[in-house]
Coordinates of C-alpha atoms in Angstrom, one line a residue:
Chain O
M34 CA -19.2 -6.7 -43.3
T35 CA -18.3 -4.0 -40.9
L36 CA -16.5 -4.5 -37.7
V37 CA -19.0 -3.2 -35.2
S38 CA -19.2 -5.5 -32.2
P39 CA -15.8 -6.9 -31.2
A40 CA -17.4 -8.6 -28.2
A41 CA -19.4 -11.0 -30.4
P42 CA -17.0 -12.8 -32.7
A43 CA -16.4 -15.6 -30.2
A44 CA -18.9 -17.6 -32.2
A45 CA -17.3 -16.9 -35.6
P46 CA -17.1 -20.1 -37.6
T47 CA -13.8 -19.0 -39.3
R48 CA -11.8 -19.6 -36.2
P49 CA -8.3 -20.8 -37.1
A50 CA -6.5 -23.8 -35.8
R51 CA -5.8 -23.9 -32.0
R52 CA -2.3 -22.7 -31.6
R53 CA -2.8 -19.2 -33.0
P54 CA -1.0 -19.3 -36.3
A55 CA -2.7 -16.0 -37.2
S56 CA -0.5 -14.1 -34.7
R57 CA 2.8 -15.5 -35.9
G58 CA 5.0 -12.8 -37.3
R59 CA 3.7 -10.1 -35.0
E60 CA 4.9 -11.5 -31.7
W61 CA 7.6 -8.9 -31.6
L62 CA 4.8 -6.3 -31.2
G63 CA 4.6 -7.4 -27.6
L64 CA 7.8 -5.5 -27.1
V65 CA 6.0 -2.4 -28.3
F66 CA 3.5 -2.8 -25.5
V67 CA 6.2 -3.5 -22.9
A68 CA 8.6 -0.8 -24.1
P69 CA 7.2 2.2 -22.3
F70 CA 7.2 0.5 -19.0
A71 CA 10.6 -1.0 -19.7
L72 CA 11.9 2.5 -20.3
V73 CA 10.6 3.7 -17.0
F74 CA 11.9 0.6 -15.4
L75 CA 15.4 1.2 -16.7
V76 CA 15.4 4.9 -15.8
F77 CA 13.9 4.8 -12.4
L78 CA 14.9 1.4 -11.1
V79 CA 17.9 0.0 -12.9
A80 CA 19.7 3.3 -13.3
P81 CA 19.3 4.6 -9.7
M82 CA 20.5 1.2 -8.4
A83 CA 23.5 1.2 -10.7
Y84 CA 24.3 4.8 -9.8
A85 CA 23.9 4.1 -6.1
F86 CA 26.2 1.1 -6.4
Y87 CA 28.7 3.2 -8.3
L88 CA 28.6 6.0 -5.7
S89 CA 28.8 3.5 -2.9
L90 CA 32.3 2.5 -4.1
F91 CA 33.7 5.9 -3.4
S92 CA 34.3 7.8 -0.2
S93 CA 34.6 11.5 0.3
G94 CA 36.4 13.4 3.0
L95 CA 37.0 17.1 3.5
A96 CA 40.8 16.7 3.2
T97 CA 41.1 13.8 0.8
G98 CA 38.3 14.6 -1.7
T99 CA 36.4 11.9 -3.3
R100 CA 38.3 8.7 -4.0
F101 CA 37.6 5.1 -5.0
T102 CA 37.6 2.9 -1.9
G103 CA 35.9 -0.3 -3.2
F104 CA 33.8 -2.1 -0.8
A105 CA 35.0 -0.1 2.2
N106 CA 31.6 1.6 2.7
Y107 CA 30.0 -1.8 2.9
A108 CA 32.5 -3.1 5.4
K109 CA 31.8 0.1 7.3
A110 CA 28.0 -0.3 7.1
F111 CA 28.0 -3.9 8.3
T112 CA 30.1 -2.9 11.3
D113 CA 28.3 0.4 11.9
E114 CA 26.4 0.2 15.1
N115 CA 23.9 2.7 14.0
F116 CA 23.0 0.8 10.8
L117 CA 23.0 -2.6 12.6
S118 CA 20.8 -1.3 15.4
G119 CA 18.3 -0.1 12.8
V120 CA 18.4 -3.5 11.0
W121 CA 18.0 -5.2 14.4
F122 CA 15.0 -3.0 15.2
V123 CA 13.2 -3.7 11.9
V124 CA 13.9 -7.4 12.1
R125 CA 12.5 -7.6 15.6
F126 CA 9.6 -5.4 14.6
S127 CA 8.8 -7.7 11.7
L128 CA 8.9 -10.8 13.8
V129 CA 6.3 -9.4 16.2
L130 CA 4.2 -7.2 13.9
I131 CA 3.7 -9.5 11.0
P132 CA 2.1 -12.4 12.9
V133 CA -0.1 -10.0 14.8
Q134 CA -1.2 -8.3 11.6
M135 CA -1.9 -11.6 9.9
L136 CA -3.8 -13.0 12.9
V137 CA -6.0 -9.9 13.1
S138 CA -6.7 -9.7 9.4
L139 CA -7.4 -13.5 9.1
A140 CA -9.7 -13.4 12.1
V141 CA -11.7 -10.5 10.7
A142 CA -11.8 -12.0 7.2
L143 CA -13.1 -15.3 8.5
V144 CA -15.7 -13.6 10.7
I145 CA -16.9 -11.4 7.8
D146 CA -16.8 -14.3 5.4
G147 CA -19.2 -16.2 7.6
L148 CA -21.7 -13.3 7.8
T149 CA -23.9 -11.8 5.2
T150 CA -25.5 -9.0 7.3
R151 CA -25.3 -5.3 6.4
F152 CA -23.3 -4.7 9.5
A153 CA -20.7 -7.1 8.3
R154 CA -20.5 -5.3 5.0
F155 CA -20.2 -2.0 6.7
S156 CA -17.5 -3.3 9.0
R157 CA -15.5 -4.6 6.1
L158 CA -15.4 -1.2 4.5
M159 CA -14.7 0.7 7.7
I160 CA -11.8 -1.7 8.8
F161 CA -10.3 -1.2 5.3
L162 CA -10.6 2.6 5.4
P163 CA -7.3 3.2 7.3
Y164 CA -5.5 1.9 4.2
A165 CA -6.7 4.9 2.3
I166 CA -5.2 7.3 4.9
P167 CA -1.7 8.5 4.2
A168 CA 0.8 7.0 6.7
V169 CA 1.6 10.6 7.6
I170 CA -1.9 11.3 8.7
G171 CA -2.4 8.0 10.4
A172 CA 0.8 8.5 12.4
L173 CA -0.2 12.0 13.2
M174 CA -3.6 11.0 14.5
W175 CA -2.2 8.2 16.7
G176 CA 0.6 10.5 17.8
F177 CA -2.0 12.9 19.1
L178 CA -4.0 10.1 20.7
Y179 CA -0.9 9.0 22.5
S180 CA 0.0 12.5 23.5
P181 CA -0.3 13.4 27.2
N182 CA -1.3 16.9 26.1
F183 CA -4.2 16.2 23.7
G184 CA -4.9 12.5 24.1
P185 CA -7.7 10.6 25.8
L186 CA -5.4 8.1 27.5
D187 CA -4.9 10.2 30.5
D188 CA -8.7 10.4 31.1
I189 CA -9.2 6.8 30.4
F190 CA -6.5 5.6 32.7
G191 CA -7.4 8.3 35.2
T192 CA -10.8 6.9 35.8
F193 CA -9.1 3.7 37.0
G194 CA -6.7 5.7 39.1
A195 CA -3.7 4.7 37.0
D196 CA -1.1 6.7 35.1
A197 CA -1.4 6.7 31.4
P198 CA 1.5 5.0 29.5
F199 CA 3.2 7.2 27.0
L200 CA 3.4 5.0 23.9
L201 CA 6.2 7.0 22.3
S202 CA 8.6 6.7 25.2
R203 CA 11.8 4.8 24.8
D204 CA 10.4 1.6 26.3
L205 CA 7.0 1.6 24.6
V206 CA 7.6 3.2 21.2
F207 CA 7.9 -0.4 19.8
Y208 CA 4.3 -1.0 20.7
G209 CA 3.1 2.5 19.8
L210 CA 4.4 2.0 16.3
M211 CA 3.1 -1.5 16.1
N212 CA -0.3 -0.3 16.8
V213 CA -0.1 2.4 14.1
V214 CA 1.0 0.0 11.5
T215 CA -1.5 -2.7 12.4
W216 CA -4.3 -0.1 12.3
Q217 CA -3.1 1.1 8.9
W218 CA -2.6 -2.3 7.1
A219 CA -4.8 -4.9 8.8
G220 CA -7.8 -3.9 6.8
Y221 CA -6.0 -4.1 3.4
Y222 CA -4.8 -7.6 4.2
M223 CA -8.2 -8.5 5.5
I224 CA -9.8 -7.5 2.1
I225 CA -7.3 -9.7 0.2
L226 CA -8.0 -12.7 2.5
Y227 CA -11.7 -12.0 2.3
A228 CA -11.5 -12.0 -1.5
A229 CA -9.7 -15.3 -1.4
L230 CA -12.3 -16.8 1.0
Q231 CA -15.1 -15.7 -1.3
G232 CA -13.3 -17.5 -4.1
I233 CA -13.6 -20.9 -2.4
D234 CA -16.3 -23.1 -4.0
P235 CA -19.2 -23.3 -1.5
S236 CA -19.9 -26.9 -2.5
L237 CA -16.8 -27.8 -0.5
Y238 CA -18.5 -26.6 2.7
E239 CA -21.6 -28.5 1.7
A240 CA -19.6 -31.7 1.2
A241 CA -17.8 -31.2 4.5
R242 CA -21.1 -30.7 6.4
I243 CA -22.5 -33.8 4.9
D244 CA -19.4 -35.6 6.2
G245 CA -20.2 -34.2 9.6
A246 CA -17.6 -31.4 9.9
S247 CA -18.2 -28.7 12.4
S248 CA -17.8 -25.0 11.6
W249 CA -14.4 -25.0 13.3
Q250 CA -13.2 -28.0 11.3
I251 CA -14.3 -26.2 8.1
V252 CA -12.3 -23.2 9.1
W253 CA -9.2 -25.2 10.0
R254 CA -9.4 -27.9 7.3
I255 CA -10.8 -26.0 4.4
K256 CA -10.8 -22.3 4.6
I257 CA -7.3 -21.7 6.1
P258 CA -5.5 -24.2 3.8
L259 CA -7.2 -22.7 0.8
V260 CA -6.2 -19.2 1.6
L261 CA -2.6 -20.1 2.3
P262 CA -1.4 -18.6 -1.0
A263 CA -3.0 -15.3 -0.1
L264 CA -1.6 -15.4 3.4
F265 CA 1.8 -16.0 1.9
L266 CA 1.5 -13.1 -0.5
I267 CA 0.6 -10.8 2.4
L268 CA 3.5 -12.1 4.4
V269 CA 6.0 -11.3 1.7
F270 CA 4.6 -7.8 1.2
A271 CA 4.5 -7.1 4.9
L272 CA 8.1 -8.2 5.2
I273 CA 9.3 -6.0 2.3
G274 CA 7.3 -3.1 3.7
T275 CA 8.4 -3.4 7.3
L276 CA 12.1 -3.8 6.6
Q277 CA 12.1 -0.4 4.8
F278 CA 10.1 1.2 7.6
F279 CA 10.3 5.0 7.3
N280 CA 7.1 7.1 7.3
E281 CA 5.6 6.4 10.7
P282 CA 8.7 6.8 12.9
Q283 CA 9.8 9.8 10.8
I284 CA 6.5 11.6 11.5
L285 CA 6.4 10.6 15.2
R286 CA 9.9 11.8 15.8
F287 CA 8.5 15.3 16.5
L288 CA 6.2 13.9 19.3
A289 CA 8.5 11.2 20.6
S290 CA 10.9 13.6 22.4
G291 CA 14.1 11.8 21.6
S292 CA 13.1 8.1 21.6
I293 CA 13.2 7.9 17.8
G294 CA 16.7 8.9 16.7
G295 CA 18.3 9.5 13.3
D296 CA 19.3 5.9 13.1
F297 CA 16.0 4.3 14.3
T298 CA 15.5 2.3 11.1
P299 CA 18.0 1.7 8.2
N300 CA 15.9 4.0 5.9
I301 CA 15.9 6.8 8.4
Y302 CA 19.6 6.3 8.9
A303 CA 20.2 6.6 5.1
Y304 CA 18.1 9.7 5.0
T305 CA 19.9 11.3 8.0
L306 CA 23.3 10.5 6.4
A307 CA 22.3 12.0 3.1
F308 CA 20.4 15.1 4.1
S309 CA 21.7 16.0 7.6
Q310 CA 25.3 15.0 7.1
G311 CA 25.8 15.2 3.4
Q312 CA 27.5 11.8 3.3
F313 CA 25.9 10.8 0.0
N314 CA 28.5 8.0 -0.8
Y315 CA 28.0 6.3 2.5
A316 CA 24.2 6.9 2.3
S317 CA 24.2 5.1 -1.0
A318 CA 26.0 2.2 0.5
V319 CA 23.5 2.0 3.3
S320 CA 20.5 2.2 0.9
F321 CA 22.1 -0.5 -1.2
A322 CA 22.9 -2.6 1.8
L323 CA 19.3 -2.3 3.0
G324 CA 18.0 -3.3 -0.4
A325 CA 20.4 -6.3 -0.2
V326 CA 19.2 -7.2 3.3
I327 CA 15.6 -7.2 2.1
F328 CA 16.3 -9.1 -1.0
V329 CA 18.2 -11.8 0.9
A330 CA 15.5 -11.9 3.6
V331 CA 12.7 -12.4 1.1
Y332 CA 14.5 -14.9 -0.9
L333 CA 15.6 -16.8 2.2
F334 CA 12.0 -16.8 3.3
L335 CA 10.8 -18.0 -0.1
F336 CA 13.4 -20.7 -0.1
L337 CA 12.7 -21.9 3.5
T338 CA 9.0 -22.1 2.9
R339 CA 9.6 -23.8 -0.5
R340 CA 6.9 -21.9 -2.1
R341 CA 9.0 -20.0 -4.5
G342 CA 6.8 -20.7 -7.4
S343 CA 3.5 -19.9 -5.8
F344 CA 2.8 -16.3 -6.5
L345 CA 5.7 -15.7 -8.8
S346 CA 4.6 -17.8 -11.7
Chain A
M249 CA -30.6 -28.4 -20.2
S250 CA -32.3 -26.0 -17.9
T251 CA -31.4 -28.2 -14.9
V252 CA -27.8 -27.2 -15.2
T253 CA -28.5 -23.7 -14.0
S254 CA -29.7 -24.9 -10.6
T255 CA -26.5 -26.6 -9.6
R256 CA -24.9 -23.3 -8.6
P257 CA -26.4 -21.1 -5.9
P258 CA -27.3 -17.6 -6.8
A259 CA -24.4 -15.1 -6.8
G260 CA -25.6 -13.4 -3.6
P261 CA -25.6 -14.7 -0.1
R262 CA -24.4 -18.3 0.1
S263 CA -24.6 -18.9 3.9
P264 CA -28.0 -19.7 5.1
A265 CA -28.1 -16.6 7.4
G266 CA -28.7 -14.2 4.6
G267 CA -32.4 -13.5 4.6
A268 CA -33.3 -17.2 4.2
P269 CA -36.3 -18.2 6.3
R270 CA -34.2 -20.1 8.8
K271 CA -34.1 -19.0 12.4
R272 CA -31.3 -20.8 14.1
P273 CA -28.2 -19.1 12.6
R274 CA -29.3 -15.7 14.0
Q275 CA -28.3 -16.9 17.5
N276 CA -24.8 -17.8 16.4
N277 CA -24.3 -14.4 14.9
V278 CA -24.2 -12.5 18.2
L279 CA -20.6 -13.4 19.0
P280 CA -19.2 -12.5 15.6
H281 CA -21.1 -9.3 15.6
A282 CA -19.8 -8.3 19.1
F283 CA -16.3 -9.1 17.8
L284 CA -16.8 -6.8 14.8
A285 CA -18.3 -4.0 16.9
A286 CA -15.3 -4.0 19.2
L287 CA -12.9 -3.9 16.3
L288 CA -14.9 -1.2 14.6
V289 CA -14.5 1.0 17.7
Y290 CA -10.7 0.5 17.5
F291 CA -10.5 1.2 13.8
L292 CA -12.7 4.2 13.9
V293 CA -11.3 5.9 17.0
P294 CA -8.7 8.0 15.2
F295 CA -11.3 9.2 12.7
W296 CA -13.6 10.1 15.5
W297 CA -10.9 11.9 17.3
V298 CA -9.8 13.9 14.3
I299 CA -13.4 14.9 13.6
V300 CA -14.0 16.0 17.1
A301 CA -10.6 17.7 17.6
A302 CA -11.1 19.7 14.4
S303 CA -13.9 21.5 16.1
K304 CA -11.6 23.0 18.6
D305 CA -9.3 26.0 18.7
A306 CA -5.8 25.8 20.2
A307 CA -7.1 26.7 23.6
G308 CA -9.7 24.0 23.4
L309 CA -7.1 21.4 22.4
F310 CA -4.8 22.1 25.2
G311 CA -7.4 23.2 27.7
G312 CA -8.1 19.8 29.1
S313 CA -11.6 19.5 27.5
N314 CA -12.7 15.9 26.8
P315 CA -10.4 14.7 24.0
L316 CA -13.2 12.4 22.6
W317 CA -16.0 14.9 22.5
F318 CA -16.7 18.2 20.6
A319 CA -15.7 21.6 21.8
T320 CA -18.3 23.6 23.7
D321 CA -18.3 26.1 21.0
V322 CA -17.9 24.1 17.8
D323 CA -16.1 26.2 15.3
Y324 CA -15.4 24.2 12.1
L325 CA -16.0 27.2 9.8
G326 CA -13.5 29.4 11.7
N327 CA -10.9 26.7 11.7
L328 CA -11.5 26.0 8.0
Q329 CA -11.1 29.7 7.2
Q330 CA -7.9 29.8 9.2
L331 CA -6.6 26.7 7.4
F332 CA -7.2 28.1 4.0
T333 CA -5.9 31.6 4.7
F334 CA -2.8 30.7 6.8
D335 CA 0.5 31.6 5.1
G336 CA -1.2 33.0 2.0
G337 CA -3.4 30.0 1.5
I338 CA -0.6 27.5 1.1
Y339 CA -2.7 24.6 2.2
A340 CA -5.0 24.8 -0.8
R341 CA -1.9 24.7 -3.0
W342 CA -0.7 21.5 -1.2
L343 CA -4.1 19.9 -1.8
L344 CA -3.9 20.8 -5.5
N345 CA -0.3 19.5 -5.7
S346 CA -1.3 16.2 -4.2
A347 CA -4.2 15.9 -6.6
L348 CA -1.9 16.7 -9.6
Y349 CA 0.8 14.2 -8.5
A350 CA -1.7 11.5 -7.8
L351 CA -3.5 12.0 -11.0
A352 CA -0.5 12.2 -13.2
G353 CA 1.4 9.5 -11.4
G354 CA -1.7 7.2 -11.0
V355 CA -2.9 7.5 -14.6
G356 CA 0.6 7.3 -16.0
A357 CA 1.5 4.2 -14.0
T358 CA -1.8 2.6 -14.9
V359 CA -1.4 3.1 -18.6
L360 CA 2.2 1.7 -18.5
S361 CA 1.1 -1.3 -16.4
V362 CA -1.9 -2.1 -18.5
A363 CA 0.1 -2.0 -21.8
A364 CA 3.0 -4.0 -20.3
G365 CA 0.8 -6.6 -18.6
Y366 CA -1.1 -7.2 -21.8
G367 CA 2.1 -7.4 -23.8
F368 CA 3.6 -10.0 -21.4
A369 CA 0.4 -12.0 -21.3
K370 CA -0.6 -12.1 -24.9
Y371 CA 2.6 -12.1 -27.0
R372 CA 5.5 -14.5 -27.1
F373 CA 8.3 -12.2 -28.1
P374 CA 12.0 -13.0 -27.7
F375 CA 13.4 -12.8 -24.2
R376 CA 9.9 -12.5 -22.8
R377 CA 10.6 -15.0 -20.0
A378 CA 13.8 -13.2 -19.0
F379 CA 12.2 -9.8 -19.0
F380 CA 9.3 -11.2 -16.9
A381 CA 11.7 -12.8 -14.4
I382 CA 13.5 -9.5 -13.9
L383 CA 10.2 -7.8 -13.4
L384 CA 9.1 -10.3 -10.8
G385 CA 12.4 -9.9 -9.0
S386 CA 11.9 -6.2 -9.0
V387 CA 8.5 -6.5 -7.2
M388 CA 10.7 -7.3 -4.3
V389 CA 13.0 -4.4 -4.6
P390 CA 11.9 -2.0 -1.9
L391 CA 10.8 1.2 -3.7
T392 CA 11.7 3.2 -0.6
A393 CA 15.3 2.1 -0.7
L394 CA 15.3 3.5 -4.3
V395 CA 14.3 7.0 -3.1
I396 CA 17.8 8.2 -2.2
P397 CA 19.5 6.8 -5.3
T398 CA 16.8 8.3 -7.4
F399 CA 17.3 11.6 -5.7
L400 CA 21.0 11.5 -6.5
L401 CA 20.3 10.7 -10.1
M402 CA 17.7 13.4 -10.5
S403 CA 20.0 15.9 -9.0
E404 CA 22.6 15.0 -11.6
L405 CA 19.9 15.8 -14.2
R406 CA 18.9 19.0 -12.3
L407 CA 15.4 17.8 -12.0
T408 CA 15.1 17.8 -8.2
N409 CA 12.8 20.4 -6.7
T410 CA 10.5 20.2 -9.7
M411 CA 7.1 18.5 -10.0
W412 CA 8.7 16.0 -12.4
A413 CA 10.9 14.7 -9.6
V414 CA 7.7 13.4 -7.9
I415 CA 5.7 12.4 -10.9
L416 CA 8.2 10.5 -13.0
P417 CA 9.4 8.0 -10.3
S418 CA 5.7 7.4 -9.5
L419 CA 5.2 5.9 -13.0
L420 CA 7.1 2.8 -11.9
N421 CA 4.7 0.2 -10.6
P422 CA 6.0 -3.4 -11.1
F423 CA 3.3 -4.9 -9.0
G424 CA 0.7 -3.2 -11.3
V425 CA 2.3 -4.9 -14.3
Y426 CA 2.2 -8.2 -12.4
L427 CA -1.5 -7.8 -11.6
M428 CA -2.4 -6.8 -15.1
H429 CA -0.4 -9.8 -16.5
V430 CA -2.3 -12.2 -14.3
Y431 CA -5.6 -10.7 -15.1
A432 CA -5.1 -10.3 -18.9
R433 CA -3.8 -13.9 -19.1
D434 CA -7.0 -15.3 -17.5
A435 CA -9.7 -12.8 -18.6
V436 CA -8.8 -12.2 -22.2
P437 CA -9.2 -15.4 -24.4
D438 CA -6.7 -15.7 -27.2
E439 CA -9.4 -16.9 -29.5
L440 CA -11.2 -13.6 -29.1
L441 CA -8.1 -11.7 -30.1
D442 CA -7.5 -13.9 -33.1
A443 CA -11.1 -13.5 -34.2
A444 CA -10.7 -9.7 -34.1
R445 CA -7.5 -10.0 -36.1
V446 CA -9.2 -12.3 -38.6
D447 CA -11.9 -9.7 -39.0
G448 CA -9.1 -7.2 -39.9
A449 CA -8.5 -5.3 -36.7
G450 CA -4.9 -4.1 -36.2
E451 CA -3.0 -4.9 -33.0
L452 CA -3.7 -1.6 -31.4
R453 CA -7.4 -1.7 -32.3
T454 CA -7.6 -5.3 -30.9
F455 CA -6.1 -4.1 -27.7
V456 CA -8.2 -1.0 -27.3
Q457 CA -11.6 -2.4 -28.4
V458 CA -11.4 -6.1 -27.5
A459 CA -9.0 -6.6 -24.7
L460 CA -9.3 -3.4 -22.7
P461 CA -13.0 -3.7 -22.0
L462 CA -12.4 -7.2 -20.6
M463 CA -9.6 -5.9 -18.4
R464 CA -11.6 -3.1 -16.9
P465 CA -11.9 -4.4 -13.3
A466 CA -8.2 -4.8 -13.1
V467 CA -7.6 -1.4 -14.7
V468 CA -9.7 0.3 -12.1
T469 CA -8.0 -1.5 -9.3
V470 CA -4.5 -0.7 -10.5
L471 CA -5.6 2.9 -11.1
L472 CA -7.0 3.2 -7.6
L473 CA -3.9 1.6 -6.0
S474 CA -1.5 3.8 -7.9
F475 CA -3.5 6.9 -7.2
V476 CA -3.6 6.2 -3.5
G477 CA 0.0 5.2 -3.5
T478 CA 1.1 8.5 -5.0
W479 CA -1.4 10.6 -2.9
N480 CA -0.1 8.9 0.2
N481 CA 3.6 9.0 -0.8
F482 CA 5.7 10.9 1.7
F483 CA 9.3 9.8 1.5
L484 CA 9.8 10.6 -2.2
P485 CA 8.4 14.2 -2.2
L486 CA 10.1 14.8 1.2
V487 CA 13.5 14.0 -0.3
M488 CA 12.9 15.6 -3.8
L489 CA 11.4 19.0 -2.9
N490 CA 12.7 22.0 -1.1
D491 CA 10.2 24.6 -2.2
N492 CA 7.2 24.4 0.0
R493 CA 4.9 25.6 -2.7
L494 CA 5.6 22.3 -4.5
F495 CA 4.8 20.1 -1.5
P496 CA 2.0 17.6 -1.5
V497 CA -0.3 17.7 1.6
T498 CA 1.6 14.9 3.4
V499 CA 4.9 16.8 3.3
G500 CA 3.2 20.1 4.0
L501 CA 1.5 18.8 7.2
N502 CA 4.8 17.3 8.3
L503 CA 6.4 20.8 7.8
W504 CA 3.7 22.3 10.0
Q505 CA 4.2 19.6 12.6
G506 CA 7.9 20.4 12.7
L507 CA 7.2 24.1 13.1
A508 CA 4.6 23.5 15.8
S509 CA 7.0 21.3 17.8
A510 CA 9.8 23.7 17.5
N511 CA 8.0 26.5 19.2
N512 CA 6.0 24.3 21.5
G513 CA 3.5 26.4 23.4
G514 CA 4.7 29.5 21.5
G515 CA 1.1 30.7 21.2
T516 CA 0.5 29.7 17.6
S517 CA -2.6 27.8 16.7
L518 CA -0.7 25.6 14.3
W519 CA -1.7 22.5 16.1
S520 CA -5.4 23.1 15.4
L521 CA -4.5 23.9 11.8
I522 CA -2.7 20.6 11.5
I523 CA -5.7 18.7 12.8
I524 CA -8.3 20.3 10.6
G525 CA -5.8 20.0 7.7
A526 CA -5.5 16.3 8.3
L527 CA -9.2 15.9 8.4
V528 CA -9.7 17.9 5.1
S529 CA -6.9 15.9 3.4
I530 CA -8.4 12.5 4.1
I531 CA -11.9 13.3 2.9
P532 CA -11.2 12.9 -0.9
L533 CA -9.7 9.5 -0.3
V534 CA -12.4 8.3 1.9
V535 CA -15.0 9.4 -0.6
A536 CA -13.1 7.8 -3.4
F537 CA -12.9 4.4 -1.7
V538 CA -16.4 4.4 -0.5
S539 CA -17.9 5.4 -3.8
L540 CA -15.7 3.1 -5.9
Q541 CA -16.2 0.1 -3.6
K542 CA -17.7 -2.2 -6.2
Y543 CA -14.8 -1.7 -8.5
W544 CA -11.8 -2.2 -6.3
Q545 CA -13.3 -5.0 -4.2
G546 CA -13.6 -7.2 -7.3
G547 CA -10.2 -6.2 -8.6
L548 CA -8.3 -7.0 -5.3
T549 CA -9.1 -10.7 -5.7
I550 CA -6.6 -10.8 -8.6
G551 CA -3.5 -11.0 -6.5
S552 CA -5.0 -13.5 -4.0
L553 CA -6.6 -16.1 -6.1
K554 CA -3.5 -17.8 -7.4

């Protein structure tokens, strides 16, 4: 007998006993499958982290040269106003941005889940599309739209006899960036939530209707509770992404005429330290401190919400 | 026997609005549709703006013409010609670089993720749980925070300012491994693998011919996500590369933006090049996403259905 159709043998009568004795003795082969990734993991994740940690323990000065200073760089970072102001910005930004993003994406997902029209399908794709756009291009486009030179805001506000706000000014840049990021990511989150909604067994709605539940009750009592794991996943990713905010503010610096400085976010600060000031040791410490802040923040969040096991198992 | 089939509704529309001969739900759909239409305007405005603005020359951009409507003398061809001839045609090179980085990084990351995800899901090797716990922890390590340490390491190895400096770090995709693990665990039955083994297939053949076809939706999703991730990457190439002939399009446009801002109003038409350059660079991704819809939409459920 030749082995021609590997998809068929499910019905083979020679199936061995349940706990897969046939595979005993070759379990170590799993390591072969995992090894290539493990190698990349070691070289591009473990090694850079270890190296950065090593570098962060040294300080270099023009007169003194490079010498071992232990945790001095960390002590410096956590009392460095530039670093702390960046951390404070991304924390504040997360606290406002993430709820807004989740509300928008959940609302859209619920609306689209409730419709089966072609327009709903079209909207689903179009709202997702910004995710495919590089952050650089997205920020560029919005930067132009905000711009008093090219943008339409002047005209729009002008027709109401008002002055257009400049969303990259010192006071408004928070909202200007929030808009860019929401535009970019809400569609992606919406698709994940939509997929989760589509995975709910429709017979639940049927049963709820028979019990006299309204559409709102179905949303609140069935749909939202059942997509909580997906909402949770999104929240964690949004948190990780926002705390290491870099691309959008970095792009918009050119247009923001001074309201986005070299210490705007911790990542921009590390970049500035390394490449404008050549302080690689301190930049390593800042990168590492940022990683630590994010790790602590995420674990703290997982701990507080007591859902540690949910998507990580 | 045949009655079993009728307990589940057909796979298509499940709400009564979808073409069923009921009248009432149509009324209720007005509000949600208005909501969607309003959102659609918001989400499409930047695209509309870039399409419209790309029709203008520098004078048209600054000259106070309506920012949301086409130029009086639409000149896409002239702008395109300028875009592809400026600075010795460097823009075409950037596009090719982006494609190369995204393909090499995307395909490489996918191959590694698929193999590792399958290995974690279908074998019980020693220290598997420990490895997997480390992997899951690393999903939370911010990859951007790794960029500067990776740069320092690469510069020790004298690999910065080469294409490898962008491609190699892009191979790392812990989340891809996680997705493949979840999918392989649920979609590839152990019995099927054992049957193939009993029939005499080796481990590699079992993987390629039995498991891989079953994992295809997840493979396409991970491929698309890694491809887009590398294409859209900005921080990594920005840090790694000095030579502008190695830039991907994201870093290239950023370079132009810096130049244009530096001699603000200096008579260059760089702003209009940036805008048409942005438009040209997003077309491949938009086409990829629209044409591959049915693949990635199914695959994205993997992460959310837990």
